[in-house]
Amino acid sequence: MDVPWLDRTQLAAWVRVAALLEVLPGTLDGQLRRDADVTLFEYFVLAMLSESPTRSLRMSELAAQTSATLPRLSHVVKRMESRGLVERRPDPDDRRATTCVLTDGGLARIEQAAPGHVAAVREHVVDVLTPEQITQLTGIADALLRSLDSSGGMAAMYRRYDDGAVSGAPGAATPPVRP
Amino acid sequence: MDVPWLDRTQLAAWVRVAALLEVLPGTLDGQLRRDADVTLFEYFVLAMLSESPTRSLRMSELAAQTSATLPRLSHVVKRMESRGLVERRPDPDDRRATTCVLTDGGLARIEQAAPGHVAAVREHVVDVLTPEQITQLTGIADALLRSLDSSGGMAAMYRRYDDGAVSGAPGAATPPVRP
DNA sequence: TTCCAACAGTTGTCGCTTCAACTTCTTCGG
DNA sequence: CCGAAGAAGTTGAAGCGACAACTGTTGGAA
């Protein structure tokens, strides 16, 4: 295995990205835990369900939309169900499948959590960057995700959260609870 | 709490960043675990120690350089010590302090792990982006880190991994085992 | 029809991270 | 000096995520 090393420019970028990967999740997670007793990942689950027209999604669909594995999602959803945020019900059409439904309590929870979370995202990410940098970041993250997405499960995201510049097609309107 | 929502451009960027935060660490971590039986975070620990002139750092310094909390580092170092990768010795000058020393085995391990890790970083990050995007990414990550770094513990990184464009000052030469 | 491969989820176990408490040591104000 | 405040690490408990093994179900081919 003979790999060319990173030059100084590449190294500078990577070191910063690595540090970011280490720090950012904890910061956002901490805010949500303290203020709304919800994990960042749980927030994503609630957000995805709340944006569904039926307030419900199949487990595998939910897993794809939250970039999670099925085992992980299963554990998380079980815990969320015990707290009354979601409900699980077997799908009568395909009896292997499970549908995850957002409860009224779950909806109330994410509506309560959203403003603080949006504020945190603004404070630590969005408002720190110039509009030009936001556009650049979208392009960069897009390129990275496409190369990582071997199983192609993120097509839904690209359709829904398109800013009109990356993929070229017009996107949907701004959703309610997704910061 | 009244927070302005994210517009479509901001949302597109944030959704992608969130997905990245969810996926990228697992990808890099998995490669290192499989190929070198080391965590991504453990790799950082080894890398920081290997770049120190004395092959050693105080725990708090090491924590700052790896963006970790002290409890986390303490647990990790204990496990690494039991595997023979590092050693811990009390500091005679300040008897509260502990110095963490890289062993020969630890050095061998990171030298063995480095090529595969660099390849993974290239495959999933560096080589996916254009040189221009690399520069943009450095600026973006830099801005985010500065706003996150409330305790100011990352000054060392900025000095060492400067690409000459962000802070303006000339940086050090490319270090040996840091991808 | 029957069988088998692939799919959808769940569960258990293990390792890692976090949080809060605690110990020991240093420093600084009085 | 002396005592209090704070720093440096460590530890234990609790919760979350990854991996592998497992159950039950579907769809298609022989």
XYZ file of C-alpha atoms (C1' of nucleotides) in Angstrom, chain C residues 8 14 24 26:
4
model
C -37.260 -6.171 7.671
C -19.630 -5.428 24.514
C -4.676 14.979 45.547
C -0.873 23.754 43.862
